[in-house]
Amino acid sequence: MLAWLMWIFWIWVALSCAFFGLIYLNQDRTVFQTRPLTADAKQRFQDHAISFQRDDGTLLQGWFRLHPDPEAPLIIYYGGNAEEISWNLDPLQQLDCSVLLINYRGYGESGGKPSEVILKQDAIWLLDRISEQQSIPLQRVFVMGRSLGSGVATYVAAERPVAGVILITAFDSFPALARSHYSWLPLAWLMKHRFESDQLAPQIEQPMLNLIAAQDKVVPPAHAHRLASRWQGPVTTQTFSEADHINITEQPGYWSTIGQFIKQLATSN
């Protein structure tokens, strides 16, 4: 009987190790669901195409649209985990701002492989480079992140004195998000990409616009509220009652709320 129980135990151990091993090994493709650039988008936005080569030789590609007013703010946008970001160029340019959109590594036509560490490093490098090249002071730069991109934008705000931060369907941390979906699994222990924005928020003094989708099942609103509660700077929260994780950008007032936030801060600065 004891031998039989031991045999069952070791089978359970082996299956558990295999199960969690698969989770660990496959998390990159789960967190970063890379998307190609469509031929239509490439053609439509080719006049604004821009590329940057990192020190390791990786080419990062996207779009830059410079506003004719030299005093106009700059928005840098960071997309979600399954988002090719070119579609944002048209709506963002309506906000009377310059716009920089660079796809993460592995997304669109950017080379390389994404990870939390490298996305954050690229974001800081790109901010410094575009600010220097275009003579745009950091005090006129707004960082805007959606879902996964909220973690990148928060990191940038913690590292550089940008004018303001716009977060859409934001989360406090990946471990907290994993626990809310799979409380019965110890996923937090296995996570390589943690994006712990809640640990950075208490040191960030810049104003934050917190855009929440009330019907969001992917990133429940509680995560955005928890991040906001730890934010050191002033927070403006706008909840869209009919929005979910995907369609929040289509809600009435979404783009105008962003425009008003930027205009207010740009005027005060």
Coordinates of C-alpha atoms in Angstrom, one line a residue:
M1 CA 0.0 0.0 0.0
L2 CA 2.8 2.4 0.9
A3 CA 4.6 1.7 -2.3
W4 CA 1.4 2.4 -4.2
L5 CA 0.9 5.7 -2.5
M6 CA 4.6 6.7 -3.2
W7 CA 4.1 5.8 -6.8
I8 CA 1.0 8.0 -7.1
F9 CA 2.9 10.8 -5.3
W10 CA 5.8 10.8 -7.7
I11 CA 3.5 10.7 -10.7
W12 CA 1.8 13.8 -9.2
V13 CA 5.1 15.5 -8.8
A14 CA 6.2 14.7 -12.3
L15 CA 2.9 15.9 -13.8
S16 CA 3.0 19.1 -11.7
C17 CA 6.6 19.9 -12.7
A18 CA 5.7 19.3 -16.4
F19 CA 2.6 21.5 -16.1
F20 CA 4.4 24.4 -14.4
G21 CA 7.4 24.0 -16.7
L22 CA 5.2 24.4 -19.7
I23 CA 3.6 27.6 -18.2
Y24 CA 7.1 29.0 -17.5
L25 CA 8.5 28.2 -20.9
N26 CA 5.4 29.5 -22.8
Q27 CA 4.8 32.7 -20.9
D28 CA 6.7 34.8 -23.4
R29 CA 4.3 34.1 -26.2
T30 CA 1.3 34.6 -23.8
V31 CA 2.5 37.9 -22.5
F32 CA 3.8 39.2 -25.9
Q33 CA 1.4 38.2 -28.6
T34 CA 3.3 39.8 -31.5
R35 CA 1.4 41.2 -34.5
P36 CA 2.7 42.0 -38.0
L37 CA 2.3 45.3 -39.8
T38 CA -0.4 45.0 -42.5
A39 CA 0.5 46.1 -46.1
D40 CA -2.4 48.6 -45.9
A41 CA -1.0 50.3 -42.8
K42 CA 2.5 50.3 -44.2
Q43 CA 1.3 52.1 -47.3
R44 CA -1.0 54.5 -45.5
F45 CA 1.5 55.8 -43.0
Q46 CA 4.7 55.5 -45.1
D47 CA 5.2 59.3 -45.2
H48 CA 5.7 59.2 -41.4
A49 CA 7.8 56.1 -41.1
I50 CA 10.8 56.3 -38.8
S51 CA 13.3 53.8 -37.6
F52 CA 15.9 53.6 -34.8
Q53 CA 18.8 51.2 -34.5
R54 CA 19.7 50.1 -31.0
D55 CA 23.2 49.4 -29.8
D56 CA 22.7 45.7 -30.2
G57 CA 21.8 46.2 -33.9
T58 CA 18.1 45.7 -33.5
L59 CA 16.0 48.0 -35.7
L60 CA 12.9 49.5 -34.1
Q61 CA 10.4 50.8 -36.5
G62 CA 7.3 53.0 -36.3
W63 CA 6.0 56.4 -37.1
F64 CA 6.6 60.0 -36.1
R65 CA 4.4 62.9 -37.0
L66 CA 5.7 66.3 -36.0
H67 CA 3.2 69.0 -35.3
P68 CA 3.8 72.3 -37.1
D69 CA 3.7 74.3 -33.8
P70 CA 7.2 74.0 -32.3
E71 CA 5.7 74.4 -28.8
A72 CA 3.2 71.5 -29.3
P73 CA 3.4 68.6 -26.8
L74 CA 4.6 65.1 -27.8
I75 CA 2.7 62.0 -27.1
I76 CA 4.6 58.7 -27.0
Y77 CA 2.2 55.7 -27.1
Y78 CA 2.9 52.1 -25.8
G79 CA 0.5 49.4 -26.9
G80 CA -1.1 46.4 -25.4
N81 CA 0.3 42.9 -25.5
A82 CA -1.5 41.9 -28.8
E83 CA -1.5 45.4 -30.4
E84 CA 0.2 46.6 -33.5
I85 CA 0.0 50.3 -32.9
S86 CA -0.1 52.0 -36.3
W87 CA -3.9 52.6 -36.1
N88 CA -3.3 55.1 -33.3
L89 CA -1.5 57.6 -35.6
D90 CA -4.7 59.2 -37.0
P91 CA -6.7 59.6 -33.8
L92 CA -3.7 60.8 -31.8
Q93 CA -2.7 63.5 -34.4
Q94 CA -6.2 65.1 -33.8
L95 CA -5.0 66.1 -30.3
D96 CA -2.8 68.9 -31.6
C97 CA 0.4 67.1 -30.6
S98 CA 3.4 65.5 -32.2
V99 CA 3.1 61.7 -32.1
L100 CA 5.7 59.0 -31.8
L101 CA 4.6 55.4 -32.2
I102 CA 7.3 52.7 -32.2
N103 CA 6.3 49.0 -32.2
Y104 CA 7.8 46.8 -29.5
R105 CA 10.5 44.4 -30.6
G106 CA 8.9 41.6 -32.6
Y107 CA 5.8 43.7 -33.3
G108 CA 5.1 45.3 -36.7
E109 CA 8.4 45.5 -38.5
S110 CA 10.5 46.0 -35.4
G111 CA 13.2 43.3 -35.0
G112 CA 14.2 41.3 -32.0
K113 CA 12.4 39.6 -29.2
P114 CA 10.3 41.4 -26.5
S115 CA 10.8 41.1 -22.8
E116 CA 9.9 43.3 -19.8
V117 CA 13.5 44.4 -19.4
I118 CA 14.2 45.2 -23.0
L119 CA 10.9 47.0 -23.6
K120 CA 11.6 49.3 -20.7
Q121 CA 15.2 49.9 -21.9
D122 CA 14.0 50.7 -25.4
A123 CA 11.3 53.1 -24.1
I124 CA 13.8 55.2 -22.2
W125 CA 16.3 55.1 -25.0
L126 CA 13.7 56.2 -27.6
L127 CA 12.4 59.0 -25.3
D128 CA 15.9 60.4 -24.9
R129 CA 16.7 60.1 -28.6
I130 CA 13.5 61.7 -29.9
S131 CA 13.7 64.5 -27.3
E132 CA 17.3 65.3 -28.3
Q133 CA 16.7 64.9 -32.1
Q134 CA 13.6 67.1 -32.2
S135 CA 14.6 69.5 -29.4
I136 CA 11.5 68.6 -27.4
P137 CA 12.0 69.1 -23.6
L138 CA 10.7 66.3 -21.4
Q139 CA 8.4 68.7 -19.8
R140 CA 6.3 68.7 -23.0
V141 CA 6.2 64.9 -23.4
F142 CA 3.2 62.8 -22.4
V143 CA 3.5 59.0 -22.2
M144 CA 0.4 57.0 -22.9
G145 CA 0.1 53.3 -22.3
R146 CA -2.7 50.8 -22.8
S147 CA -3.0 47.6 -20.9
L148 CA 0.6 46.1 -21.0
G149 CA 1.8 49.5 -22.2
S150 CA 0.6 51.0 -18.9
G151 CA 3.5 49.2 -17.3
V152 CA 6.0 50.7 -19.8
A153 CA 4.5 54.2 -19.5
T154 CA 4.7 54.0 -15.7
Y155 CA 8.3 52.9 -15.8
V156 CA 9.2 55.8 -18.1
A157 CA 7.5 58.3 -15.8
A158 CA 9.4 56.9 -12.8
E159 CA 12.7 57.4 -14.7
R160 CA 12.1 60.7 -16.5
P161 CA 10.3 64.0 -15.6
V162 CA 7.7 63.9 -18.4
A163 CA 4.7 66.2 -18.3
G164 CA 2.0 63.6 -17.7
V165 CA 0.9 60.0 -17.9
I166 CA -2.1 58.6 -19.6
L167 CA -3.0 55.0 -18.7
I168 CA -5.8 53.0 -20.3
T169 CA -7.1 49.7 -18.7
A170 CA -4.1 49.8 -16.4
F171 CA -3.0 47.1 -13.9
D172 CA -1.1 47.3 -10.7
S173 CA 1.2 44.4 -11.4
F174 CA 1.2 41.2 -13.4
P175 CA 1.4 39.0 -10.3
A176 CA -1.7 40.7 -8.9
L177 CA -3.5 40.3 -12.2
A178 CA -2.6 36.6 -12.4
R179 CA -3.9 36.0 -8.9
S180 CA -7.2 37.6 -9.8
H181 CA -7.7 35.2 -12.7
Y182 CA -6.0 32.1 -11.3
S183 CA -6.0 32.3 -7.6
W184 CA -5.6 28.5 -7.3
L185 CA -2.2 28.5 -9.2
P186 CA 1.1 29.9 -7.9
L187 CA 1.7 31.8 -11.1
A188 CA 3.3 34.8 -9.4
W189 CA 6.3 32.6 -8.5
L190 CA 6.8 31.7 -12.2
M191 CA 6.5 35.1 -13.8
K192 CA 9.5 36.4 -15.6
H193 CA 7.8 39.6 -16.7
R194 CA 6.2 41.2 -13.7
F195 CA 5.6 44.9 -14.6
E196 CA 5.1 45.9 -11.0
S197 CA 3.8 49.4 -11.5
D198 CA 2.5 49.5 -8.0
Q199 CA 6.0 49.5 -6.7
L200 CA 6.9 52.5 -8.8
A201 CA 3.8 54.6 -8.4
P202 CA 4.6 56.1 -4.9
Q203 CA 7.7 57.8 -6.4
I204 CA 5.9 59.3 -9.4
E205 CA 4.8 62.9 -9.0
Q206 CA 3.5 63.6 -12.5
P207 CA -0.2 63.9 -13.0
M208 CA -1.9 60.7 -14.3
L209 CA -5.1 60.3 -16.3
N210 CA -6.6 56.9 -15.4
L211 CA -9.1 55.6 -18.1
I212 CA -11.1 52.6 -16.9
A213 CA -13.4 50.2 -18.8
A214 CA -16.1 49.3 -16.3
Q215 CA -16.9 46.0 -18.1
D216 CA -13.3 44.9 -18.4
K217 CA -12.9 41.2 -17.8
V218 CA -9.2 41.0 -18.9
V219 CA -8.0 43.7 -16.5
P220 CA -10.7 44.2 -13.9
P221 CA -11.1 47.9 -12.9
A222 CA -9.9 47.1 -9.3
H223 CA -6.4 46.9 -10.6
A224 CA -6.4 50.4 -12.1
H225 CA -7.9 51.7 -8.9
R226 CA -5.2 50.1 -6.8
L227 CA -2.5 51.6 -8.9
A228 CA -4.1 55.0 -8.7
S229 CA -4.3 54.7 -4.9
R230 CA -0.5 54.4 -4.7
W231 CA 0.2 57.1 -7.3
Q232 CA 2.1 60.0 -5.6
G233 CA 1.0 62.7 -8.1
P234 CA -2.6 63.9 -8.8
V235 CA -4.9 61.4 -10.5
T236 CA -7.8 62.1 -12.7
T237 CA -10.0 59.0 -13.2
Q238 CA -12.6 58.6 -16.0
T239 CA -14.7 55.4 -16.1
F240 CA -16.5 54.4 -19.2
S241 CA -19.6 52.4 -18.0
E242 CA -20.2 50.5 -21.3
A243 CA -16.6 49.9 -22.2
D244 CA -14.7 46.6 -22.1
H245 CA -11.0 45.9 -22.5
I246 CA -11.2 46.1 -26.3
N247 CA -13.7 48.8 -27.2
I248 CA -12.8 51.5 -24.7
T249 CA -11.2 53.6 -27.5
E250 CA -14.6 53.7 -29.3
Q251 CA -16.5 55.2 -26.3
P252 CA -17.9 58.7 -26.6
G253 CA -15.6 61.1 -24.8
Y254 CA -12.5 58.9 -24.9
W255 CA -10.3 60.9 -27.2
S256 CA -11.7 64.3 -26.0
T257 CA -10.9 63.4 -22.3
I258 CA -7.3 62.7 -23.3
G259 CA -7.2 65.9 -25.3
Q260 CA -8.5 68.0 -22.4
F261 CA -5.9 66.4 -20.0
I262 CA -3.0 67.2 -22.3
K263 CA -4.3 70.7 -23.0
Q264 CA -4.8 71.6 -19.4
L265 CA -1.3 70.5 -18.4
A266 CA 0.4 72.0 -21.5
T267 CA -1.3 75.3 -20.7
S268 CA -0.2 75.2 -17.1
N269 CA 3.4 74.5 -18.0

